[in-house]
PDB file of C-alpha atoms in Angstrom:
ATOM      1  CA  UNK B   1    -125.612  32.755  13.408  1.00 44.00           C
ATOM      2  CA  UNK B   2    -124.806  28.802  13.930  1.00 45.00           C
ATOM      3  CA  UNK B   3    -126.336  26.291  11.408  1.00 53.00           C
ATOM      4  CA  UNK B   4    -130.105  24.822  12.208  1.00 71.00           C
ATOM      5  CA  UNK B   5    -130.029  22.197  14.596  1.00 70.00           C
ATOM      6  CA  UNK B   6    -132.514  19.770  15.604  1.00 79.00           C
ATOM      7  CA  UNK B   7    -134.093  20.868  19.081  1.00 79.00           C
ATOM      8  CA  UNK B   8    -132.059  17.660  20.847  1.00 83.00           C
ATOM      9  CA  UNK B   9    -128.451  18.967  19.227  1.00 88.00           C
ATOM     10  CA  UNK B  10    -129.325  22.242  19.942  1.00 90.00           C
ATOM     11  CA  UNK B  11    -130.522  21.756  23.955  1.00 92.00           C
ATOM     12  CA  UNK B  12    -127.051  19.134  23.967  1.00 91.00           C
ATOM     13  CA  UNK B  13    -124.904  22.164  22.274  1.00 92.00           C
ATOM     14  CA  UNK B  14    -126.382  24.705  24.733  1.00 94.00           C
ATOM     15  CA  UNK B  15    -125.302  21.995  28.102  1.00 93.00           C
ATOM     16  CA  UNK B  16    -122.126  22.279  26.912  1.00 92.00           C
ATOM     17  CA  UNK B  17    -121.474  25.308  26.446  1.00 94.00           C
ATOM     18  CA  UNK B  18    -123.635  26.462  29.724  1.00 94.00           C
ATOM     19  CA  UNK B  19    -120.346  24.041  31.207  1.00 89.00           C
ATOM     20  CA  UNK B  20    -117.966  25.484  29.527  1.00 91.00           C
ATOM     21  CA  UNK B  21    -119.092  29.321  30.279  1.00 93.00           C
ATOM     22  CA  UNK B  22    -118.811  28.131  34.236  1.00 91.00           C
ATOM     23  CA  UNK B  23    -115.695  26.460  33.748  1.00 86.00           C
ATOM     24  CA  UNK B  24    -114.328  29.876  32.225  1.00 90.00           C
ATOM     25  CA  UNK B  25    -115.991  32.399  34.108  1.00 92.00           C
ATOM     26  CA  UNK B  26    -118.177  31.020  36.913  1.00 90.00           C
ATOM     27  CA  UNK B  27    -121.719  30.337  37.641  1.00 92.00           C
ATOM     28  CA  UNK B  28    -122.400  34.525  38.016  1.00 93.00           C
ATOM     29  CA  UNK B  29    -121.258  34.655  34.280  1.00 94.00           C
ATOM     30  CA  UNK B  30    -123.820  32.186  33.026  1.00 94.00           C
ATOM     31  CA  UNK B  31    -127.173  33.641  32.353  1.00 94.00           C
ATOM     32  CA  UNK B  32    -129.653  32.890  29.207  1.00 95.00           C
ATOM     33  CA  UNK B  33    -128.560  35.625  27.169  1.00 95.00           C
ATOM     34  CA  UNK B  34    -124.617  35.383  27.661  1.00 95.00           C
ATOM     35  CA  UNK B  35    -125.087  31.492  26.435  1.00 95.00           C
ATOM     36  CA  UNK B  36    -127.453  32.498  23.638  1.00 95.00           C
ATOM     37  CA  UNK B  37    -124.618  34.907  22.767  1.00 94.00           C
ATOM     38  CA  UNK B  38    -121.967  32.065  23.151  1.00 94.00           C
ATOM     39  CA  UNK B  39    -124.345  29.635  20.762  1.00 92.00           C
ATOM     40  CA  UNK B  40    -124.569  32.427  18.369  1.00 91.00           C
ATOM     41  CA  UNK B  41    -128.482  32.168  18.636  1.00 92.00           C
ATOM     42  CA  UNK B  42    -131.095  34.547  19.097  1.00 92.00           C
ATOM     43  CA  UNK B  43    -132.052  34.780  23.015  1.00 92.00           C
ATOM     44  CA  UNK B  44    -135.898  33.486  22.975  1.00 93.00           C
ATOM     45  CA  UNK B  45    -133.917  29.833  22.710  1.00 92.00           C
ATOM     46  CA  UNK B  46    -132.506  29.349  25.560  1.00 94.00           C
ATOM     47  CA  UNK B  47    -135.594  30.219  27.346  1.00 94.00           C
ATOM     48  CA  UNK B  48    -137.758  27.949  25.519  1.00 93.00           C
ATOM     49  CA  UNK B  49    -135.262  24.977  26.222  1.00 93.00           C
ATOM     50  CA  UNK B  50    -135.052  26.112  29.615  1.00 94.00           C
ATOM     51  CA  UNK B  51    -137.260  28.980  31.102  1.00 94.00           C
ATOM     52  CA  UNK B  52    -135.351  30.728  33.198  1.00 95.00           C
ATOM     53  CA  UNK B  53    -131.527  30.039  35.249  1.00 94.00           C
ATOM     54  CA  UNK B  54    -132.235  28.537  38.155  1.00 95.00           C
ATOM     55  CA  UNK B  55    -133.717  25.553  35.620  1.00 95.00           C
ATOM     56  CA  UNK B  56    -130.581  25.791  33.862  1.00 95.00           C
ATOM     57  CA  UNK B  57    -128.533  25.840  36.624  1.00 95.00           C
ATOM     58  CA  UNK B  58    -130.521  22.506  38.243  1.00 95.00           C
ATOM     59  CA  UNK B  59    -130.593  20.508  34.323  1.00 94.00           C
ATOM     60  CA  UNK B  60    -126.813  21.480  34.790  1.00 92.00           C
ATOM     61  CA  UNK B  61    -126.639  19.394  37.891  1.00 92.00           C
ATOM     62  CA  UNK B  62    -129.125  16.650  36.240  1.00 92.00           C
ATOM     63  CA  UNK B  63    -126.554  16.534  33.403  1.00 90.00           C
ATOM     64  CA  UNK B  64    -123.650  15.841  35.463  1.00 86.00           C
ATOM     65  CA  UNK B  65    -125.316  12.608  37.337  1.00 87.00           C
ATOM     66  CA  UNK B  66    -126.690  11.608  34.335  1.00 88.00           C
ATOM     67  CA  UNK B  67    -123.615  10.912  32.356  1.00 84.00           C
ATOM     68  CA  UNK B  68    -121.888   9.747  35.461  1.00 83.00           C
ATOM     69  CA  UNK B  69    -124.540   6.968  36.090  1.00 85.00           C
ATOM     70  CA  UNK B  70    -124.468   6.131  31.813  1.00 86.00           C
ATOM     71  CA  UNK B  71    -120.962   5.813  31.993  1.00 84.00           C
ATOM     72  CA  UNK B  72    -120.908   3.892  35.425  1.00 83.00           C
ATOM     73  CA  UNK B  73    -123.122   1.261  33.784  1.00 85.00           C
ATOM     74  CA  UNK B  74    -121.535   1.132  30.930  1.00 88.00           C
ATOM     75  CA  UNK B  75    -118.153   0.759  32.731  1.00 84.00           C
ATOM     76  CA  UNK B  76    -119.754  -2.275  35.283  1.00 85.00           C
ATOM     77  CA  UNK B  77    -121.200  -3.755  32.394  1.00 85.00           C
ATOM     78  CA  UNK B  78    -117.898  -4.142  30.125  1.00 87.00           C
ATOM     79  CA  UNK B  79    -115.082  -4.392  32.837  1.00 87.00           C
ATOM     80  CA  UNK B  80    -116.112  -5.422  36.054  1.00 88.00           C
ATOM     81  CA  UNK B  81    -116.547  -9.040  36.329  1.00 91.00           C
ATOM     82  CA  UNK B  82    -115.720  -9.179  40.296  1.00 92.00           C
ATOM     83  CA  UNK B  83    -116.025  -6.757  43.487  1.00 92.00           C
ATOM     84  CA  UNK B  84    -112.493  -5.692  42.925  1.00 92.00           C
ATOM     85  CA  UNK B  85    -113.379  -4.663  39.422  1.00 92.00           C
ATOM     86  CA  UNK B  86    -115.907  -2.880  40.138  1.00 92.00           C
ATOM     87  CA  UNK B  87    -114.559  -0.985  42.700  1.00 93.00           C
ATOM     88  CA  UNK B  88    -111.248   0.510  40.088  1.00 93.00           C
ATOM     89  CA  UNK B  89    -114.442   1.341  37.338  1.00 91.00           C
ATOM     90  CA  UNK B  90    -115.937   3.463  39.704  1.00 90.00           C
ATOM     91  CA  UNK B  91    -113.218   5.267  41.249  1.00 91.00           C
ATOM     92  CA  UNK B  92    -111.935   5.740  37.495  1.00 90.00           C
ATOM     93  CA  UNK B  93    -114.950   6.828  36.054  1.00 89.00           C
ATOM     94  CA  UNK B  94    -116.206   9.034  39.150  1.00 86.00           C
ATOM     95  CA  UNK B  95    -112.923  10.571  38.771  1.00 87.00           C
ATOM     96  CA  UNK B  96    -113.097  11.156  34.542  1.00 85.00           C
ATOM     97  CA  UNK B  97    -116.152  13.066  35.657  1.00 82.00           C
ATOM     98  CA  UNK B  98    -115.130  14.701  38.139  1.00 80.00           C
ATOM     99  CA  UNK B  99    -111.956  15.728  35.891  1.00 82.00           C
ATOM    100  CA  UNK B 100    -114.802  17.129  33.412  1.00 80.00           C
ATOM    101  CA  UNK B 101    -117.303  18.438  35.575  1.00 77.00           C
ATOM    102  CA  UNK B 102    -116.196  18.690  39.485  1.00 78.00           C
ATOM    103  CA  UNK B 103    -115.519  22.685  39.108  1.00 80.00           C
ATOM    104  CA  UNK B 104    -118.353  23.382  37.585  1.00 82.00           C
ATOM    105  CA  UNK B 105    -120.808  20.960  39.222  1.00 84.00           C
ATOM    106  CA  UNK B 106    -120.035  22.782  42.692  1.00 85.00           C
ATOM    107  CA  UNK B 107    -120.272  25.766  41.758  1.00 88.00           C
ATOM    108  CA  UNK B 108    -123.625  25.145  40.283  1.00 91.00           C
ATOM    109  CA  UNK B 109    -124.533  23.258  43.821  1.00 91.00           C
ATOM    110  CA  UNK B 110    -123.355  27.047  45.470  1.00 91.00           C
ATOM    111  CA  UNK B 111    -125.618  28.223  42.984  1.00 93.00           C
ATOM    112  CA  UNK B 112    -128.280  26.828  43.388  1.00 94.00           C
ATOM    113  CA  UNK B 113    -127.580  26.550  47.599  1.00 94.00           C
ATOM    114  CA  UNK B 114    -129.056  30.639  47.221  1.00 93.00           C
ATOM    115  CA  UNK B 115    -132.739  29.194  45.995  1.00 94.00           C
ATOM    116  CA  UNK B 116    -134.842  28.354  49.260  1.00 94.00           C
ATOM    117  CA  UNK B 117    -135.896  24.866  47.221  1.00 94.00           C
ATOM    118  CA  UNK B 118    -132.561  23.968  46.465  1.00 94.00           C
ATOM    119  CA  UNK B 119    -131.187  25.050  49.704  1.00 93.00           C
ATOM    120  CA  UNK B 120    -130.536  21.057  50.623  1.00 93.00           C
ATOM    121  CA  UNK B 121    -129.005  20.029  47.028  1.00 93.00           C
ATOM    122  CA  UNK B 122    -125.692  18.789  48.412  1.00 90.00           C
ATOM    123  CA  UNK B 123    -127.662  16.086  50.167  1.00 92.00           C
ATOM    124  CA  UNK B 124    -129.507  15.049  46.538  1.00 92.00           C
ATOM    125  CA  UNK B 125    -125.487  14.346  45.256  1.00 90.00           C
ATOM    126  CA  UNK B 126    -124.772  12.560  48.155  1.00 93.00           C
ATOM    127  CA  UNK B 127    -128.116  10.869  47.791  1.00 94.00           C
ATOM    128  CA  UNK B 128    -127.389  10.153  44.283  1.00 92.00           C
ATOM    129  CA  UNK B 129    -123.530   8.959  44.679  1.00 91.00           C
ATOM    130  CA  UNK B 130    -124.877   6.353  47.981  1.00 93.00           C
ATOM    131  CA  UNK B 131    -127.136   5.170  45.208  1.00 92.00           C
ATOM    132  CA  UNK B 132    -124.912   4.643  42.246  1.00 90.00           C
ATOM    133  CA  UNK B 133    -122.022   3.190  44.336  1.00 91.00           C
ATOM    134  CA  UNK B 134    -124.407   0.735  45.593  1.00 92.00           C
ATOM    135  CA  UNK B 135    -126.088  -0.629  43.007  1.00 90.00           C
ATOM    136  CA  UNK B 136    -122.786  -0.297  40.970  1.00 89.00           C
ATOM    137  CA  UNK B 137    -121.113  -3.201  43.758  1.00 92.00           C
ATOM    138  CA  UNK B 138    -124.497  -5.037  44.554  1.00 91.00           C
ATOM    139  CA  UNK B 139    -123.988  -7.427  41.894  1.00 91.00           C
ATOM    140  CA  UNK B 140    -120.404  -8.377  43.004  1.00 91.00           C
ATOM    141  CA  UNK B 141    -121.154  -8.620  47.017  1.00 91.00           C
ATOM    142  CA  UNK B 142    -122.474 -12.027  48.600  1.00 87.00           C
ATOM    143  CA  UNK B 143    -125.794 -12.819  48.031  1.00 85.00           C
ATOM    144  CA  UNK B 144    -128.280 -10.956  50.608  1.00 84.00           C
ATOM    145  CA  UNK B 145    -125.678  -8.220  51.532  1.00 87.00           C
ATOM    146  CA  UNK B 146    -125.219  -4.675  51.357  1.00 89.00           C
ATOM    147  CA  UNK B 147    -123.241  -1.845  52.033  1.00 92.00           C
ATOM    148  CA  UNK B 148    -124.397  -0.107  54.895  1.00 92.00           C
ATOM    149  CA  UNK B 149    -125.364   3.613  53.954  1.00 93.00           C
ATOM    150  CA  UNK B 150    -122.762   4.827  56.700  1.00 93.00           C
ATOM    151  CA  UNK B 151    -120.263   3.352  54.482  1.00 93.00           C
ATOM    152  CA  UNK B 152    -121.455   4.174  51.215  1.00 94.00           C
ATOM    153  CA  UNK B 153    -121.610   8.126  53.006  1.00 94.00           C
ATOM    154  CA  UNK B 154    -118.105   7.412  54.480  1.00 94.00           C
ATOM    155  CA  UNK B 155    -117.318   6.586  51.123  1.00 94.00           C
ATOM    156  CA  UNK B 156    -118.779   9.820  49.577  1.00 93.00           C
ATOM    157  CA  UNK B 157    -117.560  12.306  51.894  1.00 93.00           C
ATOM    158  CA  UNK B 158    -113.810  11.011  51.167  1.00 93.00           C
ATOM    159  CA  UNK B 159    -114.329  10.784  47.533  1.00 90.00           C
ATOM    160  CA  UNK B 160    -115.742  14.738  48.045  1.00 88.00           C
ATOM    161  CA  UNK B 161    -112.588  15.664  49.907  1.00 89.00           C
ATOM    162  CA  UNK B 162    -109.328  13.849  47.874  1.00 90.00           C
ATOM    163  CA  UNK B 163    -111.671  15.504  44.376  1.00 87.00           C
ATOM    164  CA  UNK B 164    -111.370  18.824  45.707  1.00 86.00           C
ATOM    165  CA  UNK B 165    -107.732  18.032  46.526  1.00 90.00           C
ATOM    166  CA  UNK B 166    -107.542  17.289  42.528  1.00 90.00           C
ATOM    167  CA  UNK B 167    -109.772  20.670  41.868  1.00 86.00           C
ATOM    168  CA  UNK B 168    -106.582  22.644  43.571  1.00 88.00           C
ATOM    169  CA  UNK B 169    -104.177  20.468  41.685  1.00 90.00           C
ATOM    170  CA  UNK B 170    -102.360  19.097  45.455  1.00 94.00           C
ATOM    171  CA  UNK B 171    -103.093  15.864  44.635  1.00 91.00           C
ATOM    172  CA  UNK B 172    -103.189  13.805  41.147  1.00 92.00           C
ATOM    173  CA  UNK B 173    -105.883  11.841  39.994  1.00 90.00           C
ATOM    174  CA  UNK B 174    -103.838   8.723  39.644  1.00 93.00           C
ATOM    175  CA  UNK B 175    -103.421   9.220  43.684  1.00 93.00           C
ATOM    176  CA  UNK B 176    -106.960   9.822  43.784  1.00 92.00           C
ATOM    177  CA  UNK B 177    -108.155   6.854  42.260  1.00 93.00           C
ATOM    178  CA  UNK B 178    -105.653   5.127  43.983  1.00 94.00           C
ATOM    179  CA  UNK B 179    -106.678   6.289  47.133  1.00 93.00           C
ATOM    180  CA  UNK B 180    -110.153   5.970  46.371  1.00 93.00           C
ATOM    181  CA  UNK B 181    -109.794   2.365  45.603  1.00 95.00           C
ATOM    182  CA  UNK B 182    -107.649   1.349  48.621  1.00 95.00           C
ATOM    183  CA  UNK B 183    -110.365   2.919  51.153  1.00 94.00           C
ATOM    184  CA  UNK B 184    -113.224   1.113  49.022  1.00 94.00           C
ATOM    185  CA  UNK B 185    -111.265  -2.155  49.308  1.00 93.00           C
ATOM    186  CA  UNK B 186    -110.995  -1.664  53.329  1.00 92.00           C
ATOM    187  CA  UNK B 187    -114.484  -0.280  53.797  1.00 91.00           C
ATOM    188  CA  UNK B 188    -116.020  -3.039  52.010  1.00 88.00           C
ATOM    189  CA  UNK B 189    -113.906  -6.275  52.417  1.00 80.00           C
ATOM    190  CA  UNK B 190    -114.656  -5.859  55.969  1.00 66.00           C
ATOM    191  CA  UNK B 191    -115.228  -9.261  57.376  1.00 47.00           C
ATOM    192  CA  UNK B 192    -118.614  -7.865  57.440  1.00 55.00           C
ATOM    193  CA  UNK B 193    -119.402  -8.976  53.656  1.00 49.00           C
ATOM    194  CA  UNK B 194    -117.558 -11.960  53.706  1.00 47.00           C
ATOM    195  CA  UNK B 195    -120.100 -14.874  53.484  1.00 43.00           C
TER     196      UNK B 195
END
């Protein structure tokens, strides 16, 4: 058995490896008692940090959108100093997540799709990603403007599509990013946001 952790290292130890079991063998591999095996714990823990699977399967998905929007801010806050830059730290970091994450955060989404409460989940990432991209630019855009949510969804939906490209290794994610960035750049330098 594993050293003692604290209850916080332990729940962090037990994301990880709940990633790293999906990233391996897929969502129908991950259950509370194959990760307490993989933590080398007794089984009771897992179900007292989380309960039961679909709770571990949705703090899965929680996990995912919370480091991307930590490391989004973090990235806005230390390189971006215009509209431009802020545009490359978002394509760059969405794509270091998605790079980390991407497989396993949709199969957890297909996972979760087969709960009748989660059966709309797709629509809380793209919820999520409209909301992060925007207030990720809002500081760098003209005073009193926005992007329009069919743009921040156009936005999404290509960023969905060139990712899974990068999942089955037909695109890189230098061409990605790249891409990513040159469609950002057209989308929102419409004349549209110019003052």
């Amino acid at each position: 058995m594993k050293s003692r952790l604290h209850k916080d290292e332990r729940y962090e130890q037990l994301l990880e490896l709940a990633h790293q079991i999906i990233d391996e063998e897929g969502t129908d591999a991950l259950t509370l008692i194959s990760l307490a095996d993989k933590a080398g714990v007794t089984k009771p823990i897992p179900y007292r940090h989380f309960g039961n699977r679909k709770s571990l399967l949705y703090t899965l998905f929680q996990d995912v959108l919370k480091n991307l929007s930590r490391n989004m801010r973090e990235g806005i806050n230390q390189e971006a100093h215009s509209l431009d830059d802020a545009i490359d730290v978002f394509a760059k970091t969405y794509m270091s997540c998605f790079s980390e994450h991407g497989k396993s955060c949709f199969s957890v989404i297909a996972a979760l799709q087969a709960y009748p409460e989660y059966a709309k989940i797709d629509l809380e990432l793209q919820a999520f990603f409209c909301r992060t991209l925007a207030a990720s630019l809002a500081p760098f855009l003209p005073k009193n403007r926005q992007v329009p949510d069919v743009t921040l969804m156009m936005i999404f939906g290509a960023t969905c599509c060139v990712g899974n490209m990068f999942l089955n290794q037909l695109i890189s994610k230098e061409d990605v990013i790249k891409n990513i960035t040159h469609l950002m750049r057209k989308l929102i330098n419409d004349e549209e946001y110019n003052p």
